[in-house]
Amino acid sequence: MHSEFDARGAVGTARAPQDEPIAIVGIAALYPGVRGADAFWRSLTEPPPPPGAGAPSLADIEVDVAQFGIPPAQAGALTRMQLLMLEAARECLEDAKAGDRTLQAERTDVVAGVCAGLDRQYANALRVESSRYARELERAMTAPEFGGSARTAAQAADELRTALVRRLGASPHDRVGEMASTIPARIAGAFKLRGRTLALESADATSFLALAHALDSLRGGLSEAVLVVTGQREEGPFLRAALAAKGLIAAETRPFAADGDGFALGEGVGALLLKRLSSAVRDGDRVYATVRGCAVRHEGRPGVFRYSTSVERRAGAARAALDSCGASPESVGYVECGGYGVAHETRAELDALAAVYAGAGPGNVVVGSVRDRLGHTFANAGLASVTKAALALYHRRLPAQLPPEPGPGPEPGPAFRTLPEPRKWLREAGAGPRRAAVSGASLTGTLCHLILEEHDPDAAAPAAERPRTARVSAALPAAPSATLSAAPEPIAIVGYGGRFGDAPDADAFRAAMLTGEDRIGPLPESLLDRELYYEPGKLSLTRSYTDQGSPLEVPEQPPEGLRIPPRRWAVMDAAQRVALSVAGELLARRGPAAAALRGRGLVATGTNLSLARERRAAAGLALGEVESAVGGLAALGRLDPTETATLLDLVRERYAPEPGPRGPEDLDGALAGGVAAVIANEYGLDAVPLGIEAACASSLAALDVAVGRLRSGSVDYALAGGVELPCNARDMVLCSALGLLSHGRITPFDAAADGFTPGDGCALFLLKRYADARRDGDAIHGLLCGIGASNDAKSLIAPDADGQVRAMRQAFGQAGFDPADVGYLEAHGTGTRVGDRVEIAAVARVYASPHRRRPLEIGSAKSFFGHTFAAAGAAGLLRALHALRTGVLPANAGLTTVNPELELDRVPARVSTASRPWESAPGRPRRAGVSSFGTGGINYHVLIEEHLDGPR
């Protein structure tokens, strides 16, 4: 067999100048009473509807599900946000009218941003949790005052379970349909886009981080176009209650009010299609505006999450954005402020802007905030602001700002003014292009600033007059013009930590891999109540047919040296506590002299974007819905209203629901992006926190974002990896309903493989640019040489070899070495016969070579610790890194008979059941590949290399 790796493997790695303008070529806007870019602009330039006019909410927007090719069996499992984002993507692509060259599907990414849980996530959590309520109802009804009949009590419990399944909805596809990463995956599938696909969250900086990642991908040559979609809805009462407990919710948002006491939580979904300006001009695209500069900074402060009030740091972010594109403050005519309506935050923002723009003439800079019309749309807030600024540049008009009530706002400074009504954006002759700035912040401590510039279409008139279409092409460009002449600088792995199953740290994880014995067994009753949730041998919407897993022990105390109050530690999600402890291990491993991290950083953690604590709290807040269903049960028909009320009180007392938010720390313990934020803040890092979900590929997606930020020069270091704890009743039940779990235990590549077994885990890696690591004298544990990503754009659940091959080839296009040089592959290895067969088929297409000196060793960490979902890629990378460092190839557990359908001889390759020395020629580095593939057709592949020169 010959390798199919050729020149096309390097497609998508040409780098653009880091200051090349990025064009906004498509806009979608879905807000209450607004649909489309034109309607959005009108809403900003016309008087708002009078109070009480009854403007429609996002619930009134109808979406035709059929047009997106969604199978009827999956339609019931979709979140409402998924439908709205599909519609926003459609409108944005249609608005772009991408020119006669069409979009290059292979190199068009989809990035979605959301914050807090989605409706189906809450409904599924309540449905599973309500089984416990039904049991308490049954027990209470056996009391003499309620009849004492065990038969009637059992009938009532069964009737309640059935009623809740009907009321809350239930489908075998719930586990897939509820995931945030299913949204960008579904968009990719609907429009046949095959680039990088991920969802992310960073509280109310979510949109800014999505845009920053898009800029890195475009300027780094990884993408030809990026579709960014962000949205926020009130999916349930949790987010509002948690924000209120922080003291941030008010009746209305008054962006510049001197006595502002909070914001009104708004709803909205928006989308932007971005391209490099050179590509947009080439393709004849309409350009609304260009993004010239971007700066994202963080103030890492221990304690409860809160907005930064540091004028110095806010001014620093603004200056950094201006410096990144060589723009002077005097060239900016409009500043779109965060304006969240919190008085001290508003004062800090305006004082910082006054310091930066002090050189502008009196009243030369107009300030405003879209929050006066929309309220605070949280995850969507940054994108709404950028859309407003881009449309102002495109229309060359300055929008009005609604005056704060009841009185004037704080004085913004002599250079600034607000407009009572829209007016033409005048420009003096020879003054250069019109520019706007967009400012934003997050309650986690992140600060954001963007610089936008108008585009002169006359400079590209011949191209702009070409006919436009909205087609999407799968054709490759001419040979996540694009071929790299030299491999980019490798990224050094200078720190690591991990915790999986019964292995409390990374060293114990490595030791377990050498034993050949898995760490899988029956889950404890505290994680899986067998009476309620276990029914072997049966597919069910409310029970699991297996009780096997690999749980870890959640730390009971904060890491040494951190002072976290008991109340705050108690309300942290278990994933946050585990990740914080693993970060402590990573930093401690570096030693006291190297532990301090200097410069700007990023903390990117792959994780489920709706954490378990949030879901439990949301279920507790929705208890009234369960009790409403109890009132309609036929089995209770003989009870009068007083008896029913007494019964409900008794059941509630026994059931003891998770309490709702009671203090300012409750939201912190529920945010998925809070996993990264607690690390950044408690360790005092100037590192922007970001939660990333790409299904089972989340860890490598986080790594990909980190590498992009490092290579763009945006950060000096990055802490990246993943964490998830799926050994719980909810995940077991939902995965079992779709038949994803093994009836025994996971056995990757075995002839008897029948599914995966869940496992808890976390691994984190500290990354630096190689030259910086050498300069700083860091111990370098390995070099990350290439990372590739793709989307199948075919099926949400079925693996696809073509997509996996594209990710592998992308990685080799950056690595500077051939697949035949790789000695070990840490495979995804889900332990399903179809998944294993497709994965090895894809491996054969890339790694097969007559020049291979010895068989490719293949293995999977899942055989020891199960499938750790968002942490799976991190587990694989940690295992491969250990193999590089120690020169020992790890064993695989549970393997009895290698599945002959894999045809390993095509590579050739082998799967070993015992550890063995990893032989290598003197002076020749060992090299390994790591694969991670996720639901939704998301594929990632990483290439790492042994470091032979310098401290290890």
mmCIF file of C-alpha atoms in Angstrom, residues 377-569:
data_model
loop_
_atom_site.group_PDB
_atom_site.id
_atom_site.type_symbol
_atom_site.label_atom_id
_atom_site.label_comp_id
_atom_site.label_asym_id
_atom_site.label_seq_id
_atom_site.Cartn_x
_atom_site.Cartn_y
_atom_site.Cartn_z
ATOM 1 C CA THR A 377 -27.829 39.610 25.546
ATOM 2 C CA PHE A 378 -24.921 38.051 27.444
ATOM 3 C CA ALA A 379 -23.270 35.420 25.184
ATOM 4 C CA ASN A 380 -24.473 37.409 22.176
ATOM 5 C CA ALA A 381 -23.577 40.834 23.583
ATOM 6 C CA GLY A 382 -20.249 41.310 21.815
ATOM 7 C CA LEU A 383 -21.567 40.196 18.451
ATOM 8 C CA ALA A 384 -24.560 42.524 18.748
ATOM 9 C CA SER A 385 -22.159 45.405 19.436
ATOM 10 C CA VAL A 386 -19.871 44.519 16.522
ATOM 11 C CA THR A 387 -22.879 44.225 14.212
ATOM 12 C CA LYS A 388 -24.095 47.685 15.242
ATOM 13 C CA ALA A 389 -20.655 49.241 14.672
ATOM 14 C CA ALA A 390 -20.220 47.487 11.318
ATOM 15 C CA LEU A 391 -23.601 48.707 10.079
ATOM 16 C CA ALA A 392 -22.800 52.239 11.221
ATOM 17 C CA LEU A 393 -19.612 52.141 9.142
ATOM 18 C CA TYR A 394 -21.409 50.595 6.177
ATOM 19 C CA HIS A 395 -24.239 53.156 6.204
ATOM 20 C CA ARG A 396 -21.892 55.986 7.273
ATOM 21 C CA ARG A 397 -24.379 57.064 9.902
ATOM 22 C CA LEU A 398 -23.960 57.443 13.651
ATOM 23 C CA PRO A 399 -26.792 55.856 15.646
ATOM 24 C CA ALA A 400 -28.594 57.637 18.469
ATOM 25 C CA GLN A 401 -28.350 56.675 22.131
ATOM 26 C CA LEU A 402 -31.484 56.540 24.213
ATOM 27 C CA PRO A 403 -31.056 58.834 27.251
ATOM 28 C CA PRO A 404 -30.857 57.050 30.601
ATOM 29 C CA GLU A 405 -33.778 57.463 32.925
ATOM 30 C CA PRO A 406 -34.478 59.140 35.235
ATOM 31 C CA GLY A 407 -31.614 61.586 34.638
ATOM 32 C CA PRO A 408 -28.392 62.203 32.733
ATOM 33 C CA GLY A 409 -25.567 59.720 32.849
ATOM 34 C CA PRO A 410 -21.995 60.193 34.037
ATOM 35 C CA GLU A 411 -19.865 62.677 32.119
ATOM 36 C CA PRO A 412 -17.939 60.520 29.605
ATOM 37 C CA GLY A 413 -15.060 62.958 29.119
ATOM 38 C CA PRO A 414 -14.414 65.973 26.897
ATOM 39 C CA ALA A 415 -13.679 63.944 23.756
ATOM 40 C CA PHE A 416 -17.018 62.134 23.897
ATOM 41 C CA ARG A 417 -20.653 62.831 23.247
ATOM 42 C CA THR A 418 -23.869 60.895 22.800
ATOM 43 C CA LEU A 419 -26.360 61.615 20.025
ATOM 44 C CA PRO A 420 -30.042 62.225 20.722
ATOM 45 C CA GLU A 421 -30.836 61.265 17.121
ATOM 46 C CA PRO A 422 -28.976 59.580 14.240
ATOM 47 C CA ARG A 423 -26.891 61.727 11.952
ATOM 48 C CA LYS A 424 -24.608 61.383 8.962
ATOM 49 C CA TRP A 425 -21.069 60.277 9.805
ATOM 50 C CA LEU A 426 -19.004 63.106 8.338
ATOM 51 C CA ARG A 427 -15.336 62.758 7.513
ATOM 52 C CA GLU A 428 -12.872 65.533 6.789
ATOM 53 C CA ALA A 429 -10.976 65.403 3.503
ATOM 54 C CA GLY A 430 -7.762 63.425 3.850
ATOM 55 C CA ALA A 431 -8.691 62.214 7.312
ATOM 56 C CA GLY A 432 -8.432 58.543 6.401
ATOM 57 C CA PRO A 433 -11.085 55.834 6.708
ATOM 58 C CA ARG A 434 -13.854 55.971 9.278
ATOM 59 C CA ARG A 435 -13.129 53.794 12.281
ATOM 60 C CA ALA A 436 -15.148 52.474 15.197
ATOM 61 C CA ALA A 437 -14.120 50.753 18.404
ATOM 62 C CA VAL A 438 -16.094 48.109 20.300
ATOM 63 C CA SER A 439 -15.527 47.680 24.020
ATOM 64 C CA GLY A 440 -16.753 44.838 26.207
ATOM 65 C CA ALA A 441 -16.133 42.971 29.437
ATOM 66 C CA SER A 442 -17.046 39.781 31.245
ATOM 67 C CA LEU A 443 -18.051 39.209 34.824
ATOM 68 C CA THR A 444 -15.194 36.673 35.003
ATOM 69 C CA GLY A 445 -12.694 39.544 34.642
ATOM 70 C CA THR A 446 -12.059 39.518 30.879
ATOM 71 C CA LEU A 447 -11.687 42.785 28.947
ATOM 72 C CA CYS A 448 -12.158 43.108 25.180
ATOM 73 C CA HIS A 449 -11.562 45.785 22.562
ATOM 74 C CA LEU A 450 -11.956 45.682 18.784
ATOM 75 C CA ILE A 451 -11.146 48.208 16.070
ATOM 76 C CA LEU A 452 -13.367 48.250 12.964
ATOM 77 C CA GLU A 453 -12.793 50.204 9.760
ATOM 78 C CA GLU A 454 -14.949 51.115 6.792
ATOM 79 C CA HIS A 455 -14.270 49.511 3.420
ATOM 80 C CA ASP A 456 -14.097 51.524 0.216
ATOM 81 C CA PRO A 457 -15.859 49.378 -2.433
ATOM 82 C CA ASP A 458 -14.547 51.574 -5.248
ATOM 83 C CA ALA A 459 -11.118 50.018 -4.772
ATOM 84 C CA ALA A 460 -12.539 46.690 -5.954
ATOM 85 C CA ALA A 461 -15.232 47.852 -8.362
ATOM 86 C CA PRO A 462 -14.503 45.335 -11.161
ATOM 87 C CA ALA A 463 -14.802 42.398 -8.786
ATOM 88 C CA ALA A 464 -17.758 43.842 -6.880
ATOM 89 C CA GLU A 465 -19.846 44.093 -10.032
ATOM 90 C CA ARG A 466 -19.699 40.373 -10.689
ATOM 91 C CA PRO A 467 -22.958 38.439 -10.248
ATOM 92 C CA ARG A 468 -23.436 37.025 -6.789
ATOM 93 C CA THR A 469 -24.764 33.696 -5.635
ATOM 94 C CA ALA A 470 -25.029 31.962 -2.306
ATOM 95 C CA ARG A 471 -23.515 28.660 -3.317
ATOM 96 C CA VAL A 472 -21.092 26.598 -1.252
ATOM 97 C CA SER A 473 -18.396 24.536 -2.955
ATOM 98 C CA ALA A 474 -16.472 21.544 -1.678
ATOM 99 C CA ALA A 475 -13.654 22.158 -4.128
ATOM 100 C CA LEU A 476 -10.154 22.574 -2.739
ATOM 101 C CA PRO A 477 -8.316 25.824 -3.391
ATOM 102 C CA ALA A 478 -5.587 25.918 -5.943
ATOM 103 C CA ALA A 479 -2.676 23.838 -4.654
ATOM 104 C CA PRO A 480 -9.135 24.072 10.081
ATOM 105 C CA SER A 481 -2.060 29.123 -2.688
ATOM 106 C CA ALA A 482 -2.456 27.437 0.556
ATOM 107 C CA THR A 483 0.586 25.179 0.748
ATOM 108 C CA LEU A 484 3.103 25.945 3.431
ATOM 109 C CA SER A 485 6.682 26.536 2.306
ATOM 110 C CA ALA A 486 8.021 25.737 5.795
ATOM 111 C CA ALA A 487 6.473 24.183 8.891
ATOM 112 C CA PRO A 488 5.397 26.720 11.524
ATOM 113 C CA GLU A 489 7.293 26.912 14.789
ATOM 114 C CA PRO A 490 6.407 23.984 17.046
ATOM 115 C CA ILE A 491 4.642 24.535 20.335
ATOM 116 C CA ALA A 492 6.434 23.307 23.426
ATOM 117 C CA ILE A 493 4.602 21.333 26.107
ATOM 118 C CA VAL A 494 6.242 22.628 29.272
ATOM 119 C CA GLY A 495 3.859 21.322 31.905
ATOM 120 C CA TYR A 496 1.135 18.727 32.422
ATOM 121 C CA GLY A 497 -1.179 17.271 35.037
ATOM 122 C CA GLY A 498 -3.966 14.723 35.101
ATOM 123 C CA ARG A 499 -6.521 12.849 37.175
ATOM 124 C CA PHE A 500 -8.474 9.837 35.905
ATOM 125 C CA GLY A 501 -10.401 7.141 37.727
ATOM 126 C CA ASP A 502 -8.335 5.924 40.671
ATOM 127 C CA ALA A 503 -5.186 7.708 39.389
ATOM 128 C CA PRO A 504 -4.927 10.956 41.424
ATOM 129 C CA ASP A 505 -2.185 12.500 39.285
ATOM 130 C CA ALA A 506 -0.385 12.189 35.957
ATOM 131 C CA ASP A 507 2.295 9.859 37.304
ATOM 132 C CA ALA A 508 -0.302 7.427 38.658
ATOM 133 C CA PHE A 509 -2.068 7.626 35.290
ATOM 134 C CA ARG A 510 1.153 6.530 33.552
ATOM 135 C CA ALA A 511 1.726 3.722 36.055
ATOM 136 C CA ALA A 512 -1.781 2.399 35.421
ATOM 137 C CA MET A 513 -1.102 2.280 31.674
ATOM 138 C CA LEU A 514 1.859 -0.060 32.237
ATOM 139 C CA THR A 515 -0.106 -2.628 34.229
ATOM 140 C CA GLY A 516 -2.378 -3.813 31.430
ATOM 141 C CA GLU A 517 -5.369 -3.824 33.832
ATOM 142 C CA ASP A 518 -8.305 -1.454 33.373
ATOM 143 C CA ARG A 519 -9.824 0.708 36.092
ATOM 144 C CA ILE A 520 -13.446 0.023 35.197
ATOM 145 C CA GLY A 521 -16.014 -1.459 37.553
ATOM 146 C CA PRO A 522 -19.512 -1.036 39.038
ATOM 147 C CA LEU A 523 -20.338 2.565 39.927
ATOM 148 C CA PRO A 524 -21.018 3.337 43.599
ATOM 149 C CA GLU A 525 -24.622 3.887 44.650
ATOM 150 C CA SER A 526 -23.865 7.559 45.282
ATOM 151 C CA LEU A 527 -23.371 8.018 41.525
ATOM 152 C CA LEU A 528 -25.885 5.503 40.158
ATOM 153 C CA ASP A 529 -28.920 4.621 42.264
ATOM 154 C CA ARG A 530 -29.573 1.137 40.881
ATOM 155 C CA GLU A 531 -33.116 0.943 42.208
ATOM 156 C CA LEU A 532 -34.034 3.936 40.071
ATOM 157 C CA TYR A 533 -31.700 3.920 37.106
ATOM 158 C CA TYR A 534 -30.345 0.436 36.394
ATOM 159 C CA GLU A 535 -32.131 -2.202 34.331
ATOM 160 C CA PRO A 536 -29.724 -4.564 32.547
ATOM 161 C CA GLY A 537 -30.507 -5.863 29.089
ATOM 162 C CA LYS A 538 -33.168 -3.282 28.209
ATOM 163 C CA LEU A 539 -33.200 -0.061 26.167
ATOM 164 C CA SER A 540 -35.096 2.595 28.096
ATOM 165 C CA LEU A 541 -35.583 6.351 28.186
ATOM 166 C CA THR A 542 -35.312 6.404 31.981
ATOM 167 C CA ARG A 543 -32.792 3.669 32.882
ATOM 168 C CA SER A 544 -29.317 2.438 31.958
ATOM 169 C CA TYR A 545 -28.612 -1.124 30.873
ATOM 170 C CA THR A 546 -25.098 -0.972 32.384
ATOM 171 C CA ASP A 547 -23.673 0.103 35.736
ATOM 172 C CA GLN A 548 -20.003 0.081 34.729
ATOM 173 C CA GLY A 549 -17.723 3.111 34.762
ATOM 174 C CA SER A 550 -14.440 4.581 35.958
ATOM 175 C CA PRO A 551 -15.283 7.365 38.423
ATOM 176 C CA LEU A 552 -12.776 9.619 40.116
ATOM 177 C CA GLU A 553 -12.788 11.030 43.622
ATOM 178 C CA VAL A 554 -13.626 14.730 43.600
ATOM 179 C CA PRO A 555 -11.258 16.749 45.834
ATOM 180 C CA GLU A 556 -12.766 17.704 49.171
ATOM 181 C CA GLN A 557 -10.386 20.609 49.757
ATOM 182 C CA PRO A 558 -8.872 23.312 47.512
ATOM 183 C CA PRO A 559 -5.293 22.827 46.318
ATOM 184 C CA GLU A 560 -2.581 23.779 48.769
ATOM 185 C CA GLY A 561 -1.934 27.494 48.864
ATOM 186 C CA LEU A 562 -5.374 28.601 47.669
ATOM 187 C CA ARG A 563 -7.718 30.321 50.099
ATOM 188 C CA ILE A 564 -11.226 29.535 48.921
ATOM 189 C CA PRO A 565 -14.052 30.013 51.452
ATOM 190 C CA PRO A 566 -15.954 26.812 52.320
ATOM 191 C CA ARG A 567 -19.252 28.150 50.935
ATOM 192 C CA ARG A 568 -17.655 29.007 47.582
ATOM 193 C CA TRP A 569 -15.838 25.668 47.367
#
